[in-house]
CSV table of C-alpha atoms in Angstrom, one decimal:
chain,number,residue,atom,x,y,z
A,1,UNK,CA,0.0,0.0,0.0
A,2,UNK,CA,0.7,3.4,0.1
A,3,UNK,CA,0.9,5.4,3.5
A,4,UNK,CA,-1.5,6.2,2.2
A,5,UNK,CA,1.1,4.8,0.7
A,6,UNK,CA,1.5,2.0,-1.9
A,7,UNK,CA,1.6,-0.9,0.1
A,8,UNK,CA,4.3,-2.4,-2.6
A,9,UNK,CA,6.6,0.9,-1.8
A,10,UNK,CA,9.8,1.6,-0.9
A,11,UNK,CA,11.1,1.5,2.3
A,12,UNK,CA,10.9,4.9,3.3
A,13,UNK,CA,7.4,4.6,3.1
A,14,UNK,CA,5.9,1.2,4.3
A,15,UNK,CA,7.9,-0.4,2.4
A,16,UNK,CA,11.2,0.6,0.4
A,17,UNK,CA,14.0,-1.2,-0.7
A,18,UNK,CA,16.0,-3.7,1.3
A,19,UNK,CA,18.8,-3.5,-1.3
A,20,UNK,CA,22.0,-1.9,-1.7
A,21,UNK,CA,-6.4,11.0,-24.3
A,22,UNK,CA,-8.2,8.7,-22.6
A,23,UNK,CA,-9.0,6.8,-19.6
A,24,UNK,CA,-6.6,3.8,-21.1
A,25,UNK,CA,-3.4,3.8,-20.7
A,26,UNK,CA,-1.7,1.3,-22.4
A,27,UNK,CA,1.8,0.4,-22.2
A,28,UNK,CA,4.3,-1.3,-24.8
A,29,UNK,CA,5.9,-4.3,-23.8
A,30,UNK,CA,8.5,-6.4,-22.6
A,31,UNK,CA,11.1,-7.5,-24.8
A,32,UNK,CA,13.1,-11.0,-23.8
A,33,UNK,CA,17.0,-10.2,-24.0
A,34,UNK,CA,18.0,-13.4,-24.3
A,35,UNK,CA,13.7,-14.7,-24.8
A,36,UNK,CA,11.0,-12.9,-25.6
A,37,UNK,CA,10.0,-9.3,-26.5
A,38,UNK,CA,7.0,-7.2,-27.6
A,39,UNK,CA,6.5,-3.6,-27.8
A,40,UNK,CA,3.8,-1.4,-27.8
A,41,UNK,CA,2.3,2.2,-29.6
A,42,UNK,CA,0.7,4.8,-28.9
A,43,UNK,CA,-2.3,4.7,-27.5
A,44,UNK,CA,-4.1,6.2,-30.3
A,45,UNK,CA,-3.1,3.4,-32.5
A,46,UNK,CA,-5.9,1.8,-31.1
A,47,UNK,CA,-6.6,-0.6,-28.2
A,48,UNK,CA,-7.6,-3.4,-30.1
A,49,UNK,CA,-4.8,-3.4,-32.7
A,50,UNK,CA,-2.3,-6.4,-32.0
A,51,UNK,CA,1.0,-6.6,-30.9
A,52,UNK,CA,3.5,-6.3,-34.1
A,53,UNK,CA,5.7,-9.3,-33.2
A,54,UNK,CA,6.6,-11.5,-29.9
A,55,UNK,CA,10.1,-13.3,-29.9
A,56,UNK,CA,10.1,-17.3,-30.9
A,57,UNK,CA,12.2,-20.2,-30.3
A,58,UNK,CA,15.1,-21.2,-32.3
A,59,UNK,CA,15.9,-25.2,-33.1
A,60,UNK,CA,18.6,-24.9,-30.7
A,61,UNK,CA,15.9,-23.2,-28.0
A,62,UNK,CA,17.3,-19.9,-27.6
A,63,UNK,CA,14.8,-17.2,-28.3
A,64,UNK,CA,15.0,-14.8,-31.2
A,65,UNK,CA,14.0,-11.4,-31.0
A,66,UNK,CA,12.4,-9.9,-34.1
A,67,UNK,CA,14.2,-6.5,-35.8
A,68,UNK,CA,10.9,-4.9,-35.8
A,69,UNK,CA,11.2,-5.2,-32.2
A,70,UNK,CA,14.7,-4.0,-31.8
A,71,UNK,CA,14.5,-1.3,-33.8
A,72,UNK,CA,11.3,0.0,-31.9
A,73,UNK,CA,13.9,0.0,-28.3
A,74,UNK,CA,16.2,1.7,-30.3
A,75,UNK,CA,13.9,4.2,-31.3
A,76,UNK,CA,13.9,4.6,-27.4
A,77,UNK,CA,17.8,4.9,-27.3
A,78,UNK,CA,17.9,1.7,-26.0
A,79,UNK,CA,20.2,-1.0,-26.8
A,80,UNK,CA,19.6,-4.8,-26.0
A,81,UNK,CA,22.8,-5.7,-25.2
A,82,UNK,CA,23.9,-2.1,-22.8
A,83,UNK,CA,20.5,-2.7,-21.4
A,84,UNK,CA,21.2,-6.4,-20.2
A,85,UNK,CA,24.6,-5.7,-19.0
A,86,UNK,CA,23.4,-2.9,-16.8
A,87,UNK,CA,22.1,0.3,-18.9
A,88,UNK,CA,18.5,-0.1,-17.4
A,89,UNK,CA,20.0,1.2,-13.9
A,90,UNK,CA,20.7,4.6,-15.3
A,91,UNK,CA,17.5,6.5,-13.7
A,92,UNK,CA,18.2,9.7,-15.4
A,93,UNK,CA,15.3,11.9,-15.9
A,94,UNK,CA,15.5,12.3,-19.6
A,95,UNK,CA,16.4,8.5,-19.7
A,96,UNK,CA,13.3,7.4,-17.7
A,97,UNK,CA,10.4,6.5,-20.1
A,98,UNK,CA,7.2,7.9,-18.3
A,99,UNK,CA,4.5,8.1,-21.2
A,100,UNK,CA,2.0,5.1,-21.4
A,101,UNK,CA,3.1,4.9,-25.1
A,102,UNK,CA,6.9,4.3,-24.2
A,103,UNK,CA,6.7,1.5,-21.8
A,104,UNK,CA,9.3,-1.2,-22.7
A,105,UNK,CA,10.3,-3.9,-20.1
A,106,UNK,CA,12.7,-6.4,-21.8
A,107,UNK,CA,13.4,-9.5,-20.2
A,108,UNK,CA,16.4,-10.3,-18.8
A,109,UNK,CA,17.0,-13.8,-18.0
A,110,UNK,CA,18.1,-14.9,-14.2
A,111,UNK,CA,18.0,-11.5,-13.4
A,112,UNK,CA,15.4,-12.4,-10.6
A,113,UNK,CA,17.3,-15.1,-8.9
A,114,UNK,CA,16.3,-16.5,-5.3
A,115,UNK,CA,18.8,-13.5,-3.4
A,116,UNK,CA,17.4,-10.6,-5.4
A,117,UNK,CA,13.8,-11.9,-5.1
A,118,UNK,CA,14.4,-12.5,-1.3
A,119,UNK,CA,15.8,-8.9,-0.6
A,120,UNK,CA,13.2,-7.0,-2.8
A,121,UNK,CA,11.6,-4.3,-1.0
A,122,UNK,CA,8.3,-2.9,-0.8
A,123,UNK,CA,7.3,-0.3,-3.4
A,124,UNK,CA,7.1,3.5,-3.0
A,125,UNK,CA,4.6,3.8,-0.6
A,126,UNK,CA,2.0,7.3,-0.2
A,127,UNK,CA,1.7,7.4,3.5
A,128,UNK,CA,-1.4,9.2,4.9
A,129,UNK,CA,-2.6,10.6,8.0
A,130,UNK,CA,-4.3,7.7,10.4
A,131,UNK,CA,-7.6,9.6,10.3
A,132,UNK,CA,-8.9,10.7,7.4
A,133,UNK,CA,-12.1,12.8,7.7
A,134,UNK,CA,-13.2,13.5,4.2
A,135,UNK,CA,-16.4,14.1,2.8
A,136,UNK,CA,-18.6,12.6,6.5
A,137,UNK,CA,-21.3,11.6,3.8
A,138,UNK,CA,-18.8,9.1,2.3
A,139,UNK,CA,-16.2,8.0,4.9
A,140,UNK,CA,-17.0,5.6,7.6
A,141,UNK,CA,-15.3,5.5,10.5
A,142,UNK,CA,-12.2,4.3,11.0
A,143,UNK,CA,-12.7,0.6,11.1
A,144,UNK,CA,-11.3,-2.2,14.1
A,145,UNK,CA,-7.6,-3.5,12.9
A,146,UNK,CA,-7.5,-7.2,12.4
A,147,UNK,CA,-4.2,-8.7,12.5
A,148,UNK,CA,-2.5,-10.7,9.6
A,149,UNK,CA,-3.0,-14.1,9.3
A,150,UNK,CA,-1.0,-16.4,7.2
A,151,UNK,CA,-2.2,-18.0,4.2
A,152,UNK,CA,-2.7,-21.8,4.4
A,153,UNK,CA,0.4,-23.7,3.2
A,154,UNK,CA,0.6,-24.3,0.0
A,155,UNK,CA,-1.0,-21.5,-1.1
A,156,UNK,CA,-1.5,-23.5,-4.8
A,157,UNK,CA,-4.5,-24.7,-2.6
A,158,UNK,CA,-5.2,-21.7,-0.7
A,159,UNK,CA,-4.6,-18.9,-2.9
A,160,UNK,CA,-3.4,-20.4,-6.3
A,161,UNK,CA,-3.9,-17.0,-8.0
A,162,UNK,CA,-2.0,-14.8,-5.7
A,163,UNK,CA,1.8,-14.1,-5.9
A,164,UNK,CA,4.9,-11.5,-5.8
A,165,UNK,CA,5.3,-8.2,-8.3
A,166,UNK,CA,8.7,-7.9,-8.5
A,167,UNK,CA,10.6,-4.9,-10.1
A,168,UNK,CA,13.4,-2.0,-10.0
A,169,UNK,CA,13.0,1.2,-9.4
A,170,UNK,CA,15.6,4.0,-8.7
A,171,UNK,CA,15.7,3.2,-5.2
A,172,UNK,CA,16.7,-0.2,-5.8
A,173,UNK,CA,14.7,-3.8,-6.3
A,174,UNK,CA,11.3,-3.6,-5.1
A,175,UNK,CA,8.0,-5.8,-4.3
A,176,UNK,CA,4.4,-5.7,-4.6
A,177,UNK,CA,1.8,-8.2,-4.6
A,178,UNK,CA,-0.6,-9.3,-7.7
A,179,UNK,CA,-3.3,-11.7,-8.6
A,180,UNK,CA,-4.1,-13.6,-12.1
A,181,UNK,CA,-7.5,-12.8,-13.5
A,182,UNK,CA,-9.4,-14.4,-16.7
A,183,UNK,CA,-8.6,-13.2,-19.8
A,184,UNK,CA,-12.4,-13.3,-21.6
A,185,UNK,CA,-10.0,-13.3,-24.8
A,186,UNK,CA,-8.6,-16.2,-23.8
A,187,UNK,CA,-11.0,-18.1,-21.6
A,188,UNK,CA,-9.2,-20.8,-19.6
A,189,UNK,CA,-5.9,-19.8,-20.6
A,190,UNK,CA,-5.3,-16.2,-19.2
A,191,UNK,CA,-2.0,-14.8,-19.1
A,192,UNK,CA,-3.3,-11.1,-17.6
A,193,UNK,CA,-2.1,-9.9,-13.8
A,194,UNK,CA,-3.8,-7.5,-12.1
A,195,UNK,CA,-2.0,-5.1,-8.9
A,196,UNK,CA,-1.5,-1.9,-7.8
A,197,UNK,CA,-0.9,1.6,-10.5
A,198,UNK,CA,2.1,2.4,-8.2
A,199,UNK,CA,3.2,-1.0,-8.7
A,200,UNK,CA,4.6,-0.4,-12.4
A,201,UNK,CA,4.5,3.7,-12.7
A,202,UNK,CA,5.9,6.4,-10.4
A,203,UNK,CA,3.1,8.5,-11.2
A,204,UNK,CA,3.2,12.2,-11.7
A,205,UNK,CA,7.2,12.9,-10.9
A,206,UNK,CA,8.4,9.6,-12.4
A,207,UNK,CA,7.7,7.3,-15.3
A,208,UNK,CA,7.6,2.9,-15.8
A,209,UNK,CA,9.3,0.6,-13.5
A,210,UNK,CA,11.6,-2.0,-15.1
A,211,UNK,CA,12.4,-5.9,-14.9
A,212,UNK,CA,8.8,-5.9,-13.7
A,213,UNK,CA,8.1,-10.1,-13.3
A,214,UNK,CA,5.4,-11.8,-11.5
A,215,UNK,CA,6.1,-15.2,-9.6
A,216,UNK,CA,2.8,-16.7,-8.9
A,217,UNK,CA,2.8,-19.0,-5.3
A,218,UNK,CA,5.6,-17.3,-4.3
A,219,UNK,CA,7.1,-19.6,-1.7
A,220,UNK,CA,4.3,-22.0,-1.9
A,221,UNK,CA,5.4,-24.1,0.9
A,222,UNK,CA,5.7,-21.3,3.6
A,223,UNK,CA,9.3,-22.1,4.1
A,224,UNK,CA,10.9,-19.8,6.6
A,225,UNK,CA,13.6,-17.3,6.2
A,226,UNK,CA,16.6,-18.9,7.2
A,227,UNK,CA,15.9,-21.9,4.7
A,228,UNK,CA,15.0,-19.5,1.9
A,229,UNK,CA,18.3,-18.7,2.3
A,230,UNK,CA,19.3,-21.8,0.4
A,231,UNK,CA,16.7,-23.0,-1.4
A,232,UNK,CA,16.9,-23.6,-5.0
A,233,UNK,CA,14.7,-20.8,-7.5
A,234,UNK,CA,12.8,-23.8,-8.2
A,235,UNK,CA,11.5,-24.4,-4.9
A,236,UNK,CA,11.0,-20.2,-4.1
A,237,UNK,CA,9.3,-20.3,-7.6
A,238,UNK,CA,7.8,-23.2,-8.3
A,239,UNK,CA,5.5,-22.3,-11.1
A,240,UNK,CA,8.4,-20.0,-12.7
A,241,UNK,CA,9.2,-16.2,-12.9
A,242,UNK,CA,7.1,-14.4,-15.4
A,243,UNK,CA,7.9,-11.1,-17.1
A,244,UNK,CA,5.2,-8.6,-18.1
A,245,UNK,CA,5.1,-8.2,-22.4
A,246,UNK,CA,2.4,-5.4,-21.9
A,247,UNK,CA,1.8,-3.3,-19.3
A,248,UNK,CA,-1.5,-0.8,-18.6
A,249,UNK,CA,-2.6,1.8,-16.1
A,250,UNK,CA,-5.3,4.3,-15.8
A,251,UNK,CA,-4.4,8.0,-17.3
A,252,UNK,CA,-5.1,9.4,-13.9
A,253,UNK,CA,-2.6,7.6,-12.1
A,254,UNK,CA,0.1,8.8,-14.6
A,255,UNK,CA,-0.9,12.0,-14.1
A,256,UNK,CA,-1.7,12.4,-10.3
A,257,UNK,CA,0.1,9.3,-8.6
A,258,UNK,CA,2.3,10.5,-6.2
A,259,UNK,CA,4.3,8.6,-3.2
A,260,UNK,CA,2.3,10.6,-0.3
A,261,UNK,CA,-0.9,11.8,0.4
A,262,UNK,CA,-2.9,9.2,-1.6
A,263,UNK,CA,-3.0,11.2,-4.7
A,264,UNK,CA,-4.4,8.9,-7.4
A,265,UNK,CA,-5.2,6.1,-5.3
A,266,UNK,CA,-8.9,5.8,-6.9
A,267,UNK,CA,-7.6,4.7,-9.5
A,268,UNK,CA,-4.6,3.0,-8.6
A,269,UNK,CA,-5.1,-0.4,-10.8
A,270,UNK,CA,-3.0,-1.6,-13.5
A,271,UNK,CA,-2.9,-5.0,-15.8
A,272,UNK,CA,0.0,-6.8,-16.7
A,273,UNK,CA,0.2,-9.5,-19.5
A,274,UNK,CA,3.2,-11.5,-19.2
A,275,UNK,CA,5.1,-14.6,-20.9
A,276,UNK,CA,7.3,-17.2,-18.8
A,277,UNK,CA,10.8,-16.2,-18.7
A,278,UNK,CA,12.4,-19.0,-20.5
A,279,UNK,CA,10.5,-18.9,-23.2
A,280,UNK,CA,6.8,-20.4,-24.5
A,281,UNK,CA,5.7,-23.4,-22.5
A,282,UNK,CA,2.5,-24.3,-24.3
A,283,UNK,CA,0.7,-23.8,-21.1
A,284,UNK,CA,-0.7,-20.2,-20.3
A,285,UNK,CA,-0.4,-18.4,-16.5
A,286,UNK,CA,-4.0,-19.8,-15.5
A,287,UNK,CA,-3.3,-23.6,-16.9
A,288,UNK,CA,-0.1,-23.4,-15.4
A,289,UNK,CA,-1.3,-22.0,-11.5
A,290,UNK,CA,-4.5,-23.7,-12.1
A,291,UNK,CA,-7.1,-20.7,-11.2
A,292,UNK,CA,-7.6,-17.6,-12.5
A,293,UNK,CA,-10.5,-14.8,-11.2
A,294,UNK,CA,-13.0,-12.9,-12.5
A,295,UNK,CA,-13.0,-9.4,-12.1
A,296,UNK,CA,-16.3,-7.3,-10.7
A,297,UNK,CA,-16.5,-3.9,-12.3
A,298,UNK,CA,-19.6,-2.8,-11.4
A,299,UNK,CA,-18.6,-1.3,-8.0
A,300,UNK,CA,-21.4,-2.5,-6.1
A,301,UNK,CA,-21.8,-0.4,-2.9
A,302,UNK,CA,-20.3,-1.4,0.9
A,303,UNK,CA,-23.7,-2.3,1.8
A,304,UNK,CA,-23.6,-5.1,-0.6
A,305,UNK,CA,-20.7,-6.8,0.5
A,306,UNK,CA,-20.4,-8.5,3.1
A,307,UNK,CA,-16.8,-9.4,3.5
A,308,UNK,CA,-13.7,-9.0,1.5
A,309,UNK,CA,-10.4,-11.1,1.7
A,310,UNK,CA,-7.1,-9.1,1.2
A,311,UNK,CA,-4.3,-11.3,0.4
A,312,UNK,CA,-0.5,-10.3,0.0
A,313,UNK,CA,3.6,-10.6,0.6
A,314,UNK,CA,3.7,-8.0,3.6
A,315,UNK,CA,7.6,-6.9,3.3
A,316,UNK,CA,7.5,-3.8,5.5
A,317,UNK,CA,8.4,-4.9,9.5
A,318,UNK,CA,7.2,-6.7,11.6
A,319,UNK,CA,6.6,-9.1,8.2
A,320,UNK,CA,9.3,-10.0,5.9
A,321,UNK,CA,7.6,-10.2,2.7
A,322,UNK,CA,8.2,-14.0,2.5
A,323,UNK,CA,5.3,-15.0,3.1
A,324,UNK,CA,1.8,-14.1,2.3
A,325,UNK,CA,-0.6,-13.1,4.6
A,326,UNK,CA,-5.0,-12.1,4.5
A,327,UNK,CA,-6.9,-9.8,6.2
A,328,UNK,CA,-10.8,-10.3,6.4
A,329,UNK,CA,-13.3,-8.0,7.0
A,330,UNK,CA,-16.2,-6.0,6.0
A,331,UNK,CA,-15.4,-3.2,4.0
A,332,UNK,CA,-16.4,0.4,5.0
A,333,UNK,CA,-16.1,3.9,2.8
A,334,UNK,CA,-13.2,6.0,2.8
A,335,UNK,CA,-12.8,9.3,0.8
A,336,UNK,CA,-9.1,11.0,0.2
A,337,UNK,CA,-10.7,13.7,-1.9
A,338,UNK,CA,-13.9,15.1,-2.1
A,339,UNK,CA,-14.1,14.9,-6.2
A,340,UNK,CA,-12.8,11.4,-7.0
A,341,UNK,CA,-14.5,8.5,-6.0
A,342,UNK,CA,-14.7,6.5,-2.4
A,343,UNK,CA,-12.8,3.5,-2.0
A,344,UNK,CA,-12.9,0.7,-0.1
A,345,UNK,CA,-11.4,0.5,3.2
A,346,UNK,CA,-10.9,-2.7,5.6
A,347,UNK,CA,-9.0,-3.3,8.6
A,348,UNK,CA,-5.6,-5.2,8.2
A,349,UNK,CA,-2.2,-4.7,9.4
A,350,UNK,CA,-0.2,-5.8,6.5
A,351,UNK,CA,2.2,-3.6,5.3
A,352,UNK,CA,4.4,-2.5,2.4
A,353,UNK,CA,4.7,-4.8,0.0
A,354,UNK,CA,1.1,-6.1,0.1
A,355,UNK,CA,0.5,-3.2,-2.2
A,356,UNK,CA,-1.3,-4.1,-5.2
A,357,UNK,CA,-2.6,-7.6,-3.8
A,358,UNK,CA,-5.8,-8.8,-4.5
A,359,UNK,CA,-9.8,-8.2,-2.7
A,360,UNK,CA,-11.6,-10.8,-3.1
A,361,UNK,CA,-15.3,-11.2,-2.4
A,362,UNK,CA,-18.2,-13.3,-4.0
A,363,UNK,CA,-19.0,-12.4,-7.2
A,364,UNK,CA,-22.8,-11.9,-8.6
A,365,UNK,CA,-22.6,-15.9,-9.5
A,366,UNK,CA,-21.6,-16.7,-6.3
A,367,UNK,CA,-17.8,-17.3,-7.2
A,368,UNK,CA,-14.9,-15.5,-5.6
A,369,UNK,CA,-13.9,-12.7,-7.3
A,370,UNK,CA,-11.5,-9.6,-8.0
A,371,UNK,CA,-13.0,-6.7,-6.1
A,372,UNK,CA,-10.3,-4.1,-5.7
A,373,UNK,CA,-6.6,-4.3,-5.0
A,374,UNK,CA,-4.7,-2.8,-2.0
A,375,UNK,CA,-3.3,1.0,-3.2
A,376,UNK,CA,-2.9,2.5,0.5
A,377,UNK,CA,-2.9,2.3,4.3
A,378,UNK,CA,-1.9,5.1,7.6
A,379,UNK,CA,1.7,5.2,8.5
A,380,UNK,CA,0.8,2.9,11.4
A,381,UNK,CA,-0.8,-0.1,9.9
A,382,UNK,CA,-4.3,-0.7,10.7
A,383,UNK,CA,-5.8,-0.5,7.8
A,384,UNK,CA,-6.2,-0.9,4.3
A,385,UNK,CA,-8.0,1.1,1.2
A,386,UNK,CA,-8.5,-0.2,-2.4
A,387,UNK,CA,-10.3,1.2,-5.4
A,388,UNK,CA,-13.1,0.8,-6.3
A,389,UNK,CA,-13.6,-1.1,-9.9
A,390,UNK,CA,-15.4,1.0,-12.1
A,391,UNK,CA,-15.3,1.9,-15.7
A,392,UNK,CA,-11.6,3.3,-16.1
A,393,UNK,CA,-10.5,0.1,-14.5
A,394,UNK,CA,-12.3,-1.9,-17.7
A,395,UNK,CA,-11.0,0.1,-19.7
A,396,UNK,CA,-7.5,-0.8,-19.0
A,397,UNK,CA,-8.4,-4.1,-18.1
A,398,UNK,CA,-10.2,-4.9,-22.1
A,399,UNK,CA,-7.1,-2.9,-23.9
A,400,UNK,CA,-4.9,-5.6,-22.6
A,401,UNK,CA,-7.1,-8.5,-23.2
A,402,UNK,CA,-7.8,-7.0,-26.7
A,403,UNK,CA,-4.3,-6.7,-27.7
A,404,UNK,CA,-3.9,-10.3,-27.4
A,405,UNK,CA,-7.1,-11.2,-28.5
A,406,UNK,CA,-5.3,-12.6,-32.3
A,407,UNK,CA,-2.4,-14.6,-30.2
């Protein structure tokens, strides 16, 4: 969150680093270094239109990037081969792509192995007071906190669609949470992640993350710490380390987001699509983890509801961020600015790195399904707020699923 930050942020806000126009805004993609790689247009190239190429497999299984591809980085004044061997740390202003337009995220093998996925931090969080009045007509008071508890072990069976949003930033390698939803593109075989806005862009004084990868059951056993320490990326990541081709987040977050305050948090959402990082398997994200969740965009009111399920990788103290964690309550109203809309608000006292984890209720079928994602919580812990899903959110959420809809 964000105090009111992100609950993915950095950790000078809840969480940090442990280590050394329209209401669409969609982002280019990844591009494999040594596997795969996609890039994406402007946005007025239309949301529908299909990516222009993805990388393939060689006889010999390496991947093979198209030129169409490279050329479109270097239009970008980025070079594969600088980036890989350490180019993508250069945070300068002029270097850091911020339009939706210019997102590129190419892959880079092994880059996430088990030490830089342990030490990942939580995101840049946007701390906010511990009361929040608002408009009284819309925010509820503040509600009970409910501790933590952790997610039954393995969380294939638990919470098979839940997992850690790893990336860099210029503060170092950072974590968020994230959740796999159906694709109605490709029903049964989704490869679309939903977190936090704050999760993948700065906002309004910054621009994309980069080496953004989601590893779904993170930790599935619930191993401790110390024996983390030596366990093998297979057993941290059982169900692999995949890296986000296409990335999307609302206009406003671009343009409000900030690391404080809770500016933008209404619409703090974004939707990845991503491809295994070694390459096409056959299988998609929701064959591979086995589950996949709908998404509930018609915002039903608090009074409708009654409970929602938080589930994330707290990293921010007293958690570590190796293991995830839900928070259960009945969600309440809470307003950060008088002309946006409420959001949701529950107790909980996860912390950074939770950010961008999933809310999940019972859908109008009466199936669980995506409600809102965590975006911010008070300095203190206590509680959490999420957005409410609404029309901006589906309209990031179909661009992604329609760009794909041809593959």
């Amino acid at each position: 969150m964000r105090p009111i930050h992100p609950i993915d942020a950095a950790r000078n806000g809840r969480g940090g680093r442990r280590r050394s126009s329209s209401v669409l805004a969609a982002a280019a993609l990844a591009t494999a270094l040594a596997l795969t790689a996609t890039a994406c247009g402007p946005e007025d190239d239309g949301a529908a239109k299909e990516p222009t190429g993805s990388a393939t497999a060689s006889s010999d299984g390496k991947i093979v990037i198209p030129d169409e591809l490279k050329d479109r980085l270097k239009a970008h004044g980025i070079d594969l081969d600088k980036w890989r061997n350490g180019e993508w740390k250069n945070w300068d202003k002029d270097q850091w792509l911020r339009e939706a337009k210019d997102y590129v995220n190419p892959i880079i093998e092994n880059l996430w192995n088990p030490e830089r996925m342990r030490e990942a931090d939580p995101a840049p969080e946007q701390p906010v007071a511990d009361d929040i009045s608002g408009d009284e007509g819309v925010t509820d008071p503040t509600p009970a906190v409910r501790e933590a508890v952790e997610a039954h072990t393995p969380y294939h069976d638990s919470v098979p669609e839940s997992g850690k949003l790893l990336f860099d930033g210029p503060e170092g390698s950072m974590v968020c949470s994230a959740t796999v939803v159906k694709d109605p593109a490709h029903p049964g075989k989704s490869n679309l992640v939903w977190t936090a806005g704050h999760c993948v862009h700065a906002g309004k004084e910054g621009g994309w993350y980069r080496n953004i990868a989601f590893v779904p059951g993170y930790n599935d056993s619930g191993m401790e710490t110390a024996k983390l320490e030596t366990a093998s990326k297979e057993e941290i990541a059982p169900y692999g380390v995949w890296w986000s081709d296409w990335a999307s987040t609302s206009d406003q977050w671009i343009a409000q987001g900030a690391s404080t305050g809770g500016q933008g948090a209404p619409y703090d959402f974004a939707v990845l699509h991503v491809t295994p990082e070694t390459g096409a398997t056959g299988k998609s994200l929701e064959e591979t983890v086995g589950s996949a969740l709908a998404v509930d965009f018609d915002a039903p009111a608090v009074s409708g509801i009654s409970s929602l399920t938080a589930t994330g990788y707290p990293a921010a103290p007293p958690y570590d961020g190796q293991k995830a964690f839900q928070c259960d309550d009945t969600p309440g109203r809470l307003s950060v600015f008088q002309d946006q809309p409420t959001m949701y608000r529950i107790g909980c006292t996860m912390t950074g790195g939770a950010s961008g984890g999933g809310w999940v209720g019972e859908g109008a079928d009466g199936k669980p399904a995506l409600f809102s994602n965590t975006s911010i919580g008070p300095v203190t812990a206590g509680w959490l707020a999420g957005p409410r899903l609404g029309k901006e959110a589906k309209a990031v959420y179909d661009g992604v699923s329609q760009k794909y809809a041809g593959q």
